[in-house]
């Protein structure tokens, strides 16, 4: 026997019935995003490595150690996208979207790839639902982006989510803070872990994100970014908060929140759910000012977020799952033994196709008697449709309603009309 092949480590198959849940979540995303004027963009799965090096930042973990990069047969260095913001900004510039009415509001749904250590809720191919608002107007754009996000999560029935909000300031605030933070941490360098020591030179703000309790203890005495904000950044943050208060969006200010990517300015946020443990962020985002310019476009105000769809589905409220469990298909079964046709179509197969063409979801039953009914109930089927030799001769079928166990034999056309009403969208 040859060796069995398996899905690659950190990847997985999504199977029915879960795929119905994924489709429903994505359907809800499309509905809510469109309502807020966001339209779908689909960018390629792979891009030039250079895009991420420039757009995500050389000093980030993503670019530093998590990218699936490869050389294609033409000698180009390509990378499976580890996130989509850089690609959306590239597309914005490439298609001259800055000459469209602003802001341009886009959303995307699809897989992302990062070479991370697989663990609970963390995959190497994972999925994000994200949105980007480009060419916006500062605080109001941040708020509009947060509002569509909260509306979407609300549509899914979430109640226990928290928006964690912070500002990382503008470039000037951050430069000032960076100096103060490095001056504070340098004397503690020996007590820091290897990653944080490296970040001291490359990306010191990321050290604030540490999960290490010893490092957190050191950081308790660190200077605060809040004290280095320029007047413009302070005002921006105040306006974001005032809007969120006005729209009654619950949030908590989280001074340590800095987010992993290099391009954020001012507003950054995450959404956490209690059900997820240490890896509890299901969404991260923020505003960015330099990114479009970095990719060869004009200075453009952007703000966006990415929701981890895998984690989102793991913690999906029961109410949303239940709403999805509608009516199953009718189950079609032979009563007794139907004469097999010498050639041509088996009568049961013909009946199933007739039902399906009439818009009625139908499947062939398996098993007999009690087993058949049990299986049909498990599939939340309302009726079993029986075809026996007698029905075959008379042009009738027998409908058994599973809930009442009532059985009626009626002309095929009438039965189909009745079932059709059951499955018509109005019912
Ligand atoms: P990021 O693009 O790093 O801001 O991540 C946004 C969201 O994507 C996170 O909050 C996670 O929910 C999700 N995410 C990031 N990396 C992974 C991964 N390796 N596996 C599953 N979900 C992920």
mmCIF file of N, CA, C and O in Angstrom, residues 50-94:
data_model
loop_
_atom_site.group_PDB
_atom_site.id
_atom_site.type_symbol
_atom_site.label_atom_id
_atom_site.label_comp_id
_atom_site.label_asym_id
_atom_site.label_seq_id
_atom_site.Cartn_x
_atom_site.Cartn_y
_atom_site.Cartn_z
ATOM 1 N N UNK A 50 8.105 41.887 -2.421
ATOM 2 C CA UNK A 50 8.375 43.310 -2.188
ATOM 3 C C UNK A 50 7.155 44.068 -1.614
ATOM 4 O O UNK A 50 7.294 44.959 -0.790
ATOM 5 N N UNK A 51 5.958 43.687 -2.074
ATOM 6 C CA UNK A 51 4.746 44.376 -1.592
ATOM 7 C C UNK A 51 4.630 44.273 -0.073
ATOM 8 O O UNK A 51 4.332 45.254 0.608
ATOM 9 N N UNK A 52 4.868 43.077 0.450
ATOM 10 C CA UNK A 52 4.708 42.890 1.898
ATOM 11 C C UNK A 52 5.899 43.459 2.655
ATOM 12 O O UNK A 52 5.750 43.988 3.750
ATOM 13 N N UNK A 53 7.086 43.332 2.054
ATOM 14 C CA UNK A 53 8.273 43.887 2.700
ATOM 15 C C UNK A 53 8.059 45.381 2.912
ATOM 16 O O UNK A 53 8.321 45.920 3.989
ATOM 17 N N UNK A 54 7.517 46.056 1.895
ATOM 18 C CA UNK A 54 7.283 47.495 2.007
ATOM 19 C C UNK A 54 6.003 47.810 2.766
ATOM 20 O O UNK A 54 5.943 48.723 3.564
ATOM 21 N N UNK A 55 4.953 47.048 2.475
ATOM 22 C CA UNK A 55 3.625 47.398 2.970
ATOM 23 C C UNK A 55 3.349 46.925 4.385
ATOM 24 O O UNK A 55 2.557 47.522 5.093
ATOM 25 N N UNK A 56 3.969 45.839 4.813
ATOM 26 C CA UNK A 56 3.728 45.348 6.173
ATOM 27 C C UNK A 56 4.870 45.790 7.079
ATOM 28 O O UNK A 56 4.669 46.112 8.245
ATOM 29 N N UNK A 57 6.079 45.810 6.507
ATOM 30 C CA UNK A 57 7.227 46.307 7.269
ATOM 31 C C UNK A 57 8.235 45.211 7.550
ATOM 32 O O UNK A 57 7.873 44.156 8.061
ATOM 33 N N UNK A 58 9.480 45.492 7.220
ATOM 34 C CA UNK A 58 10.557 44.520 7.378
ATOM 35 C C UNK A 58 10.699 44.049 8.824
ATOM 36 O O UNK A 58 11.083 42.925 9.089
ATOM 37 N N UNK A 59 10.402 44.966 9.757
ATOM 38 C CA UNK A 59 10.679 44.656 11.163
ATOM 39 C C UNK A 59 9.574 43.833 11.816
ATOM 40 O O UNK A 59 9.696 43.426 12.954
ATOM 41 N N UNK A 60 8.493 43.574 11.108
ATOM 42 C CA UNK A 60 7.389 42.830 11.735
ATOM 43 C C UNK A 60 7.682 41.333 11.739
ATOM 44 O O UNK A 60 8.471 40.836 10.934
ATOM 45 N N UNK A 61 7.005 40.616 12.646
ATOM 46 C CA UNK A 61 7.127 39.156 12.674
ATOM 47 C C UNK A 61 6.686 38.555 11.356
ATOM 48 O O UNK A 61 7.272 37.597 10.869
ATOM 49 N N UNK A 62 5.621 39.130 10.802
ATOM 50 C CA UNK A 62 5.072 38.562 9.566
ATOM 51 C C UNK A 62 6.142 38.515 8.482
ATOM 52 O O UNK A 62 6.401 37.473 7.898
ATOM 53 N N UNK A 63 6.770 39.661 8.241
ATOM 54 C CA UNK A 63 7.769 39.708 7.167
ATOM 55 C C UNK A 63 9.062 39.029 7.614
ATOM 56 O O UNK A 63 9.708 38.329 6.841
ATOM 57 N N UNK A 64 9.404 39.201 8.880
ATOM 58 C CA UNK A 64 10.657 38.655 9.377
ATOM 59 C C UNK A 64 10.715 37.135 9.360
ATOM 60 O O UNK A 64 11.741 36.551 9.027
ATOM 61 N N UNK A 65 9.594 36.474 9.733
ATOM 62 C CA UNK A 65 9.727 35.023 9.845
ATOM 63 C C UNK A 65 8.504 34.217 9.457
ATOM 64 O O UNK A 65 8.510 32.999 9.560
ATOM 65 N N UNK A 66 7.431 34.846 9.026
ATOM 66 C CA UNK A 66 6.211 34.057 8.822
ATOM 67 C C UNK A 66 5.743 33.943 7.381
ATOM 68 O O UNK A 66 4.694 33.366 7.123
ATOM 69 N N UNK A 67 6.500 34.477 6.442
ATOM 70 C CA UNK A 67 5.969 34.492 5.084
ATOM 71 C C UNK A 67 6.254 33.209 4.306
ATOM 72 O O UNK A 67 7.321 32.623 4.421
ATOM 73 N N UNK A 68 5.284 32.790 3.542
ATOM 74 C CA UNK A 68 5.470 31.699 2.579
ATOM 75 C C UNK A 68 5.964 32.325 1.288
ATOM 76 O O UNK A 68 5.183 32.721 0.429
ATOM 77 N N UNK A 69 7.282 32.431 1.161
ATOM 78 C CA UNK A 69 7.857 33.050 -0.031
ATOM 79 C C UNK A 69 8.499 31.979 -0.888
ATOM 80 O O UNK A 69 9.012 30.993 -0.371
ATOM 81 N N UNK A 70 8.466 32.174 -2.167
ATOM 82 C CA UNK A 70 9.079 31.217 -3.084
ATOM 83 C C UNK A 70 9.460 31.922 -4.372
ATOM 84 O O UNK A 70 8.960 33.010 -4.674
ATOM 85 N N UNK A 71 10.352 31.280 -5.098
ATOM 86 C CA UNK A 71 10.739 31.827 -6.384
ATOM 87 C C UNK A 71 9.955 31.071 -7.448
ATOM 88 O O UNK A 71 9.884 29.843 -7.405
ATOM 89 N N UNK A 72 9.329 31.782 -8.378
ATOM 90 C CA UNK A 72 8.609 31.049 -9.429
ATOM 91 C C UNK A 72 9.577 30.707 -10.553
ATOM 92 O O UNK A 72 10.755 31.045 -10.479
ATOM 93 N N UNK A 73 9.064 30.026 -11.584
ATOM 94 C CA UNK A 73 9.960 29.550 -12.636
ATOM 95 C C UNK A 73 10.596 30.696 -13.412
ATOM 96 O O UNK A 73 11.577 30.514 -14.110
ATOM 97 N N UNK A 74 10.015 31.906 -13.286
ATOM 98 C CA UNK A 74 10.599 33.069 -13.954
ATOM 99 C C UNK A 74 11.585 33.808 -13.063
ATOM 100 O O UNK A 74 12.054 34.884 -13.421
ATOM 101 N N UNK A 75 11.879 33.244 -11.892
ATOM 102 C CA UNK A 75 12.877 33.854 -11.020
ATOM 103 C C UNK A 75 12.344 35.012 -10.186
ATOM 104 O O UNK A 75 13.103 35.745 -9.563
ATOM 105 N N UNK A 76 10.997 35.207 -10.152
ATOM 106 C CA UNK A 76 10.435 36.294 -9.327
ATOM 107 C C UNK A 76 10.283 35.804 -7.889
ATOM 108 O O UNK A 76 9.919 34.655 -7.679
ATOM 109 N N UNK A 77 10.500 36.688 -6.942
ATOM 110 C CA UNK A 77 10.231 36.312 -5.560
ATOM 111 C C UNK A 77 8.776 36.650 -5.242
ATOM 112 O O UNK A 77 8.373 37.810 -5.263
ATOM 113 N N UNK A 78 7.992 35.613 -4.985
ATOM 114 C CA UNK A 78 6.561 35.779 -4.722
ATOM 115 C C UNK A 78 6.244 35.320 -3.305
ATOM 116 O O UNK A 78 7.000 34.546 -2.713
ATOM 117 N N UNK A 79 5.114 35.781 -2.765
ATOM 118 C CA UNK A 79 4.731 35.409 -1.403
ATOM 119 C C UNK A 79 3.221 35.191 -1.341
ATOM 120 O O UNK A 79 2.454 35.990 -1.875
ATOM 121 N N UNK A 80 2.824 34.082 -0.701
ATOM 122 C CA UNK A 80 1.396 33.871 -0.432
ATOM 123 C C UNK A 80 0.968 34.947 0.553
ATOM 124 O O UNK A 80 1.633 35.142 1.578
ATOM 125 N N UNK A 81 -0.112 35.622 0.279
ATOM 126 C CA UNK A 81 -0.445 36.811 1.087
ATOM 127 C C UNK A 81 -0.629 36.461 2.566
ATOM 128 O O UNK A 81 -1.394 35.562 2.905
ATOM 129 N N UNK A 82 0.099 37.182 3.445
ATOM 130 C CA UNK A 82 -0.069 36.949 4.886
ATOM 131 C C UNK A 82 -1.158 37.847 5.477
ATOM 132 O O UNK A 82 -1.560 37.664 6.633
ATOM 133 N N UNK A 83 -1.609 38.821 4.698
ATOM 134 C CA UNK A 83 -2.678 39.732 5.103
ATOM 135 C C UNK A 83 -3.096 40.445 3.826
ATOM 136 O O UNK A 83 -2.473 40.246 2.785
ATOM 137 N N UNK A 84 -4.143 41.246 3.878
ATOM 138 C CA UNK A 84 -4.646 41.793 2.615
ATOM 139 C C UNK A 84 -4.613 43.306 2.493
ATOM 140 O O UNK A 84 -4.866 43.834 1.420
ATOM 141 N N UNK A 85 -4.294 43.999 3.581
ATOM 142 C CA UNK A 85 -4.321 45.465 3.497
ATOM 143 C C UNK A 85 -3.351 45.991 2.446
ATOM 144 O O UNK A 85 -3.708 46.859 1.639
ATOM 145 N N UNK A 86 -2.131 45.441 2.438
ATOM 146 C CA UNK A 86 -1.132 45.931 1.483
ATOM 147 C C UNK A 86 -1.615 45.696 0.048
ATOM 148 O O UNK A 86 -1.455 46.555 -0.827
ATOM 149 N N UNK A 87 -2.245 44.528 -0.187
ATOM 150 C CA UNK A 87 -2.718 44.214 -1.539
ATOM 151 C C UNK A 87 -3.868 45.139 -1.949
ATOM 152 O O UNK A 87 -3.946 45.581 -3.094
ATOM 153 N N UNK A 88 -4.755 45.444 -1.008
ATOM 154 C CA UNK A 88 -5.875 46.343 -1.323
ATOM 155 C C UNK A 88 -5.327 47.732 -1.665
ATOM 156 O O UNK A 88 -5.768 48.362 -2.627
ATOM 157 N N UNK A 89 -4.314 48.174 -0.919
ATOM 158 C CA UNK A 89 -3.715 49.484 -1.213
ATOM 159 C C UNK A 89 -2.986 49.461 -2.560
ATOM 160 O O UNK A 89 -3.041 50.429 -3.319
ATOM 161 N N UNK A 90 -2.309 48.346 -2.851
ATOM 162 C CA UNK A 90 -1.667 48.225 -4.158
ATOM 163 C C UNK A 90 -2.703 48.360 -5.265
ATOM 164 O O UNK A 90 -2.516 49.071 -6.250
ATOM 165 N N UNK A 91 -3.833 47.652 -5.106
ATOM 166 C CA UNK A 91 -4.885 47.683 -6.122
ATOM 167 C C UNK A 91 -5.469 49.096 -6.250
ATOM 168 O O UNK A 91 -5.766 49.556 -7.354
ATOM 169 N N UNK A 92 -5.596 49.779 -5.134
ATOM 170 C CA UNK A 92 -6.118 51.159 -5.129
ATOM 171 C C UNK A 92 -5.241 52.050 -6.007
ATOM 172 O O UNK A 92 -5.720 52.807 -6.837
ATOM 173 N N UNK A 93 -3.931 51.894 -5.844
ATOM 174 C CA UNK A 93 -2.996 52.699 -6.629
ATOM 175 C C UNK A 93 -2.990 52.222 -8.083
ATOM 176 O O UNK A 93 -3.101 53.016 -9.019
ATOM 177 N N UNK A 94 -2.908 50.904 -8.260
ATOM 178 C CA UNK A 94 -2.777 50.340 -9.611
ATOM 179 C C UNK A 94 -3.966 50.711 -10.494
ATOM 180 O O UNK A 94 -3.817 50.920 -11.693
#
